[in-house]
Amino acid sequence: MDKSSLFHQFVTFTATVHQVTHELTQNVTVANITPLQYKILEYIKVSQPVTPTEISECQHMSLPNTSRELRKLQEQHLIEKYNDTEDRRKQYIRLSNEGDKMMEEAFACVEERFLQLIQHATQEDLKDIQHALSILEQKVFHQQD
Amino acid sequence: MDKSSLFHQFVTFTATVHQVTHELTQNVTVANITPLQYKILEYIKVSQPVTPTEISECQHMSLPNTSRELRKLQEQHLIEKYNDTEDRRKQYIRLSNEGDKMMEEAFACVEERFLQLIQHATQEDLKDIQHALSILEQKVFHQQD
DNA sequence: CCTATTACTTATCATTTGATAACTAAATAA
DNA sequence: TTATTTAGTTATCAAATGATAAGTAATAGG
């Protein structure tokens, strides 16, 4: 097995993933949300509750910039902050009802497009896809933090 | 097979892919290149020669903005433009020697990090990974242009 | 108790990226 | 030939994002 050719396949693959996810998430949001804010909300949605520091690390942005974006999201009533009872420096962020509703709608829209992408897949194909995703999660993309 | 749970797996997966590729490509470039310019060069590297219109479509950016970035890249002697002999409106873009060298170095750096990511993979794992990439390319991410 | 560290905020500035209007030149269609 | 379309450029403006300095408040370590 040539690791170098695997690398090239990997590069092509990730480029394609970027392109396709861009197409899937294009113009999904109703509210006045920037792409970065969408990513943050997406992360909160699947990982809540999260701290600003966690968002900062996962999204590769500085804490000041994270703080700014979270403030904007809070001003739009899409997220809520609450303090840790033990360590009062810490905050936890979660989606507000409004924010959750918005993300549910956004996900529904993306899901619809996703389903079109796999519309011709047989039951067998779906199993293959799920298995492939698991393999890559485990053996390549597994986050080592 | 529940397509909805597959969708959720897909969302998590793509988020992870974005995160990991960001880590892999962070600070790779020696030259004074923006992230967008890196993506453009990456695309040119694997698909050259390409036209500005193709870059524009693939990277989801307007032609004026594409033109601007290409001008900057040309000013840095990283790419070369040449005209189609048949249709003189058309241009083709390719990497200059300098640009190609730079991208080779960038890829080498990314590859090194990628190899660390899969350092514990057995020969069997590598085959699985390659197979998983192929499956997803074919059955999910296949571009329908 | 005092110092250092952690978690986060506010403010400010530079850079990058996106959007749009107006243009040139070449090719195609009528 | 004339009008339309295509491919790309230039210029300009707005918005999004990144970087950094300086601050507060709470906790942890000595």
Coordinates of C-alpha atoms (C1' of nucleotides) in Angstrom, one line a residue:
Chain A
M1 CA 0.0 0.0 0.0
D2 CA 1.4 3.3 -1.1
K3 CA 0.9 5.9 1.6
S4 CA 1.7 8.7 -0.8
S5 CA -1.0 7.8 -3.2
L6 CA -3.4 7.5 -0.3
F7 CA -2.4 11.0 0.7
H8 CA -3.3 12.3 -2.8
Q9 CA -6.6 10.6 -2.6
F10 CA -7.1 12.2 0.8
V11 CA -6.4 15.7 -0.5
T12 CA -8.8 15.3 -3.4
F13 CA -11.4 13.9 -1.1
T14 CA -11.2 16.7 1.5
A15 CA -11.3 19.3 -1.3
T16 CA -14.5 17.7 -2.6
V17 CA -16.0 17.6 0.9
H18 CA -15.4 21.3 1.3
Q19 CA -17.0 22.0 -2.0
V20 CA -20.1 19.8 -1.4
T21 CA -20.7 21.0 2.1
H22 CA -20.5 24.5 0.8
E23 CA -23.2 23.7 -1.7
L24 CA -25.3 22.0 0.9
T25 CA -25.2 24.9 3.4
Q26 CA -25.4 27.7 0.9
N27 CA -28.3 30.1 1.7
V28 CA -29.8 27.9 4.3
T29 CA -30.1 30.5 7.1
V30 CA -33.1 32.7 7.5
A31 CA -31.7 34.9 10.2
N32 CA -28.9 37.3 9.6
I33 CA -26.0 34.9 10.2
T34 CA -22.5 34.9 8.8
P35 CA -20.9 31.7 7.7
L36 CA -18.6 31.7 10.8
Q37 CA -21.6 32.2 13.1
Y38 CA -23.4 29.3 11.3
K39 CA -20.4 27.1 12.0
I40 CA -20.4 28.1 15.7
L41 CA -24.1 27.5 16.0
E42 CA -23.7 24.1 14.3
Y43 CA -21.0 23.2 16.8
I44 CA -23.1 24.3 19.7
K45 CA -26.1 22.4 18.4
V46 CA -24.3 19.1 18.2
S47 CA -22.1 19.6 21.3
Q48 CA -24.0 21.8 23.8
P49 CA -23.4 22.9 26.3
V50 CA -20.0 24.2 25.4
T51 CA -17.6 26.8 26.8
P52 CA -16.2 29.7 24.8
T53 CA -12.8 28.2 25.2
E54 CA -14.0 25.0 23.6
I55 CA -15.5 26.9 20.7
S56 CA -12.4 28.9 20.4
E57 CA -10.2 25.7 20.1
C58 CA -12.5 23.8 17.9
Q59 CA -13.1 26.6 15.4
H60 CA -9.5 27.7 15.5
M61 CA -10.3 31.3 16.5
S62 CA -9.0 33.5 19.2
L63 CA -10.9 33.9 22.4
P64 CA -11.5 37.6 21.9
N65 CA -13.0 36.9 18.4
T66 CA -15.1 34.0 19.8
S67 CA -16.4 36.3 22.5
R68 CA -17.4 38.9 20.0
E69 CA -19.3 36.4 17.8
L70 CA -21.0 34.9 20.8
R71 CA -22.1 38.4 21.9
K72 CA -23.6 39.0 18.5
L73 CA -25.4 35.7 18.6
Q74 CA -26.7 36.5 22.1
E75 CA -27.9 39.9 20.9
Q76 CA -29.9 38.0 18.3
H77 CA -31.3 35.8 21.0
L78 CA -29.9 32.7 19.4
I79 CA -27.8 31.5 22.3
E80 CA -27.8 31.7 26.1
K81 CA -25.0 31.9 28.5
Y82 CA -25.0 30.6 32.0
N83 CA -22.2 30.2 34.6
D84 CA -20.7 27.2 36.1
T85 CA -21.8 26.8 39.6
E86 CA -18.4 25.6 40.8
D87 CA -15.9 27.7 38.8
R88 CA -17.5 31.1 38.3
R89 CA -15.0 32.1 35.6
K90 CA -16.4 29.4 33.3
Q91 CA -19.4 29.9 31.1
Y92 CA -21.6 27.4 29.3
I93 CA -23.3 28.2 26.0
R94 CA -26.4 26.6 24.7
L95 CA -28.9 27.4 22.0
S96 CA -32.0 29.4 23.0
N97 CA -35.4 28.1 21.9
E98 CA -35.2 30.4 19.0
G99 CA -31.7 29.4 18.1
D100 CA -32.5 25.8 18.4
K101 CA -35.6 26.2 16.2
M102 CA -33.5 28.1 13.6
M103 CA -30.9 25.4 13.6
E104 CA -33.5 22.7 13.3
E105 CA -34.8 24.4 10.2
A106 CA -31.3 24.9 8.8
F107 CA -30.5 21.2 9.4
A108 CA -33.8 20.2 7.7
C109 CA -32.9 22.3 4.7
V110 CA -29.4 20.8 4.5
E111 CA -30.8 17.3 5.1
E112 CA -33.2 17.7 2.2
R113 CA -30.3 18.6 -0.1
F114 CA -28.3 15.7 1.4
L115 CA -31.0 13.3 0.6
Q116 CA -31.0 14.4 -3.0
L117 CA -27.3 13.7 -3.1
I118 CA -27.9 10.1 -2.1
Q119 CA -31.3 9.7 -3.8
H120 CA -30.1 6.9 -6.0
A121 CA -28.4 5.0 -3.3
T122 CA -29.7 1.5 -2.6
Q123 CA -30.2 0.1 0.9
E124 CA -26.9 -1.7 0.3
D125 CA -25.2 1.6 -0.7
L126 CA -26.5 3.3 2.5
K127 CA -24.9 0.6 4.6
D128 CA -21.6 1.0 2.7
I129 CA -21.7 4.8 3.2
Q130 CA -22.4 4.5 6.9
H131 CA -19.6 2.0 7.3
A132 CA -17.2 4.2 5.3
L133 CA -18.0 7.2 7.5
S134 CA -17.3 5.2 10.6
I135 CA -14.0 3.8 9.2
L136 CA -12.7 7.3 8.4
E137 CA -13.9 8.8 11.7
Q138 CA -12.1 6.1 13.6
K139 CA -8.9 5.6 11.6
V140 CA -8.2 9.1 10.1
F141 CA -10.2 11.9 11.6
H142 CA -10.3 10.8 15.2
Q143 CA -9.5 13.9 17.2
Q144 CA -6.6 13.4 19.5
D145 CA -7.2 16.1 22.1
Chain B
M1 CA -31.5 2.0 7.4
D2 CA -32.5 5.3 8.8
K3 CA -31.5 8.1 6.4
S4 CA -31.9 10.7 9.1
S5 CA -29.3 9.2 11.4
L6 CA -27.1 8.8 8.4
F7 CA -27.5 12.5 7.9
H8 CA -26.5 13.3 11.4
Q9 CA -23.4 11.1 11.1
F10 CA -22.7 13.0 7.9
V11 CA -22.9 16.4 9.5
T12 CA -20.6 15.4 12.3
F13 CA -18.2 13.8 9.8
T14 CA -18.0 16.9 7.6
A15 CA -17.5 19.1 10.6
T16 CA -14.6 16.9 11.7
V17 CA -13.1 16.9 8.2
H18 CA -13.1 20.7 8.2
Q19 CA -11.4 20.8 11.6
V20 CA -8.8 18.3 10.7
T21 CA -7.9 19.8 7.3
H22 CA -7.6 23.1 9.0
E23 CA -5.1 21.7 11.4
L24 CA -3.2 20.0 8.6
T25 CA -2.9 23.1 6.4
Q26 CA -2.3 25.6 9.2
N27 CA 0.9 27.6 8.7
V28 CA 2.1 25.5 5.8
T29 CA 2.8 28.2 3.4
V30 CA 6.1 30.0 3.3
A31 CA 5.0 32.7 0.8
N32 CA 2.6 35.4 1.6
I33 CA -0.6 33.6 0.7
T34 CA -4.1 34.0 2.1
P35 CA -6.2 30.9 2.9
L36 CA -8.3 31.5 -0.2
Q37 CA -5.3 31.8 -2.4
Y38 CA -4.0 28.6 -1.0
K39 CA -7.2 26.9 -1.9
I40 CA -7.0 28.3 -5.4
L41 CA -3.5 27.1 -5.8
E42 CA -4.4 23.7 -4.4
Y43 CA -7.1 23.5 -7.0
I44 CA -4.9 24.6 -9.8
K45 CA -2.2 22.1 -8.6
V46 CA -4.5 19.1 -8.9
S47 CA -6.5 20.2 -11.9
Q48 CA -4.3 22.3 -14.1
P49 CA -4.7 23.8 -16.5
V50 CA -7.9 25.5 -15.5
T51 CA -9.8 28.5 -16.6
P52 CA -10.7 31.4 -14.3
T53 CA -14.4 30.5 -14.9
E54 CA -13.7 27.0 -13.6
I55 CA -11.9 28.3 -10.5
S56 CA -14.8 30.7 -10.0
E57 CA -17.4 27.9 -10.1
C58 CA -15.4 25.4 -8.0
Q59 CA -14.4 27.8 -5.3
H60 CA -17.9 29.5 -5.3
M61 CA -16.6 32.9 -5.9
S62 CA -17.5 35.6 -8.4
L63 CA -15.4 36.0 -11.5
P64 CA -14.3 39.5 -10.6
N65 CA -13.0 38.3 -7.2
T66 CA -11.4 35.3 -8.9
S67 CA -9.7 37.6 -11.3
R68 CA -8.4 39.8 -8.5
E69 CA -6.9 36.8 -6.6
L70 CA -5.4 35.4 -9.8
R71 CA -3.8 38.8 -10.5
K72 CA -2.2 38.8 -7.0
L73 CA -0.9 35.3 -7.5
Q74 CA 0.5 36.2 -10.9
E75 CA 2.2 39.3 -9.3
Q76 CA 3.8 36.9 -6.9
H77 CA 5.0 34.8 -9.9
L78 CA 3.1 31.7 -8.5
I79 CA 0.9 31.2 -11.6
E80 CA 1.0 31.8 -15.3
K81 CA -1.7 32.6 -17.7
Y82 CA -1.9 31.7 -21.4
N83 CA -4.5 32.1 -24.0
D84 CA -6.5 29.5 -25.8
T85 CA -5.4 29.3 -29.3
E86 CA -8.9 28.7 -30.6
D87 CA -11.1 30.9 -28.4
R88 CA -9.0 34.0 -27.6
R89 CA -11.4 35.0 -24.8
K90 CA -10.4 32.0 -22.8
Q91 CA -7.4 31.7 -20.5
Y92 CA -5.7 28.8 -19.0
I93 CA -4.0 29.0 -15.7
R94 CA -1.2 26.8 -14.5
L95 CA 1.4 27.0 -11.8
S96 CA 4.7 28.6 -12.5
N97 CA 7.8 26.7 -11.6
E98 CA 8.0 28.7 -8.5
G99 CA 4.4 28.1 -7.7
D100 CA 4.7 24.4 -8.3
K101 CA 7.7 24.2 -6.1
M102 CA 5.9 26.1 -3.4
M103 CA 2.9 23.8 -3.6
E104 CA 5.1 20.7 -3.6
E105 CA 6.6 21.9 -0.4
A106 CA 3.2 22.7 1.1
F107 CA 1.9 19.3 0.1
A108 CA 5.0 17.7 1.6
C109 CA 4.3 19.5 4.9
V110 CA 0.7 18.5 4.9
E111 CA 1.6 15.0 4.0
E112 CA 3.9 14.7 6.9
R113 CA 1.2 15.7 9.2
F114 CA -1.2 13.4 7.5
L115 CA 1.1 10.5 8.0
Q116 CA 1.2 11.3 11.7
L117 CA -2.5 11.1 11.7
I118 CA -2.4 7.6 10.3
Q119 CA 0.8 6.5 11.9
H120 CA -0.8 3.7 13.9
A121 CA -2.7 2.3 11.0
T122 CA -1.9 -1.2 9.9
Q123 CA -1.7 -2.4 6.3
E124 CA -5.2 -3.6 6.7
D125 CA -6.4 -0.2 8.0
L126 CA -4.8 1.5 5.0
K127 CA -6.8 -0.6 2.6
D128 CA -10.0 0.1 4.6
I129 CA -9.3 3.8 4.5
Q130 CA -8.7 3.8 0.8
H131 CA -11.8 1.8 0.2
A132 CA -13.9 4.1 2.4
L133 CA -12.6 7.2 0.6
S134 CA -13.6 5.6 -2.7
I135 CA -17.0 4.7 -1.5
L136 CA -17.8 8.1 -0.3
E137 CA -16.4 9.8 -3.4
Q138 CA -18.6 7.6 -5.6
K139 CA -21.8 7.4 -3.6
V140 CA -22.0 10.7 -1.8
F141 CA -19.6 13.4 -3.0
H142 CA -19.6 12.6 -6.6
Q143 CA -19.9 16.0 -8.3
Q144 CA -22.8 16.3 -10.7
D145 CA -21.8 19.2 -12.9
Chain C
dC1 C1' -1.7 36.3 51.9
dC2 C1' 0.4 37.1 47.6
dT3 C1' 1.4 35.9 43.0
dA4 C1' 0.4 33.5 38.9
dT5 C1' -2.8 31.5 36.0
dT6 C1' -7.2 30.8 33.8
dA7 C1' -11.5 32.3 31.5
dC8 C1' -13.4 35.7 29.4
dT9 C1' -14.4 40.7 27.7
dT10 C1' -13.8 45.1 25.4
dA11 C1' -11.7 47.9 22.1
dT12 C1' -9.2 48.7 18.0
dC13 C1' -7.0 48.0 13.7
dA14 C1' -5.6 45.5 9.6
dT15 C1' -6.6 42.2 6.3
dT16 C1' -9.4 39.2 3.7
dT17 C1' -13.3 38.3 1.4
dG18 C1' -17.8 39.3 -0.9
dA19 C1' -20.8 42.0 -3.9
dT20 C1' -21.7 44.9 -7.7
dA21 C1' -21.3 48.2 -11.6
dA22 C1' -19.1 49.3 -15.6
dC23 C1' -15.9 48.0 -18.9
dT24 C1' -13.1 45.5 -23.1
dA25 C1' -12.6 42.0 -26.4
dA26 C1' -13.8 38.0 -28.7
dA27 C1' -17.1 34.8 -30.4
dT28 C1' -21.7 33.5 -31.8
dA29 C1' -26.4 34.1 -33.6
dA30 C1' -29.7 36.7 -36.1
Chain D
dT1 C1' -23.7 43.3 -40.4
dT2 C1' -25.5 44.0 -36.1
dA3 C1' -27.0 42.3 -31.7
dT4 C1' -26.2 39.1 -28.1
dT5 C1' -23.6 36.3 -25.4
dT6 C1' -19.3 34.8 -23.2
dA7 C1' -14.8 35.4 -20.8
dG8 C1' -12.5 38.1 -18.2
dT9 C1' -10.9 42.9 -16.1
dT10 C1' -10.9 47.0 -13.2
dA11 C1' -12.6 49.7 -9.6
dT12 C1' -15.0 50.5 -5.5
dC13 C1' -17.5 49.6 -1.3
dA14 C1' -19.1 46.9 2.5
dA15 C1' -18.8 43.2 5.5
dA16 C1' -16.5 39.4 7.8
dT17 C1' -12.7 37.8 9.9
dG18 C1' -8.0 37.9 12.2
dA19 C1' -4.7 39.8 15.4
dT20 C1' -3.4 42.0 19.4
dA21 C1' -3.3 45.0 23.6
dA22 C1' -5.3 45.8 27.9
dG23 C1' -8.5 44.9 31.1
dT24 C1' -11.7 42.2 35.0
dA25 C1' -12.8 38.6 37.9
dA26 C1' -12.1 34.1 39.8
dT27 C1' -9.3 30.4 41.0
dA28 C1' -5.0 27.9 42.1
dG29 C1' -0.4 27.5 43.9
dG30 C1' 3.2 28.9 46.9

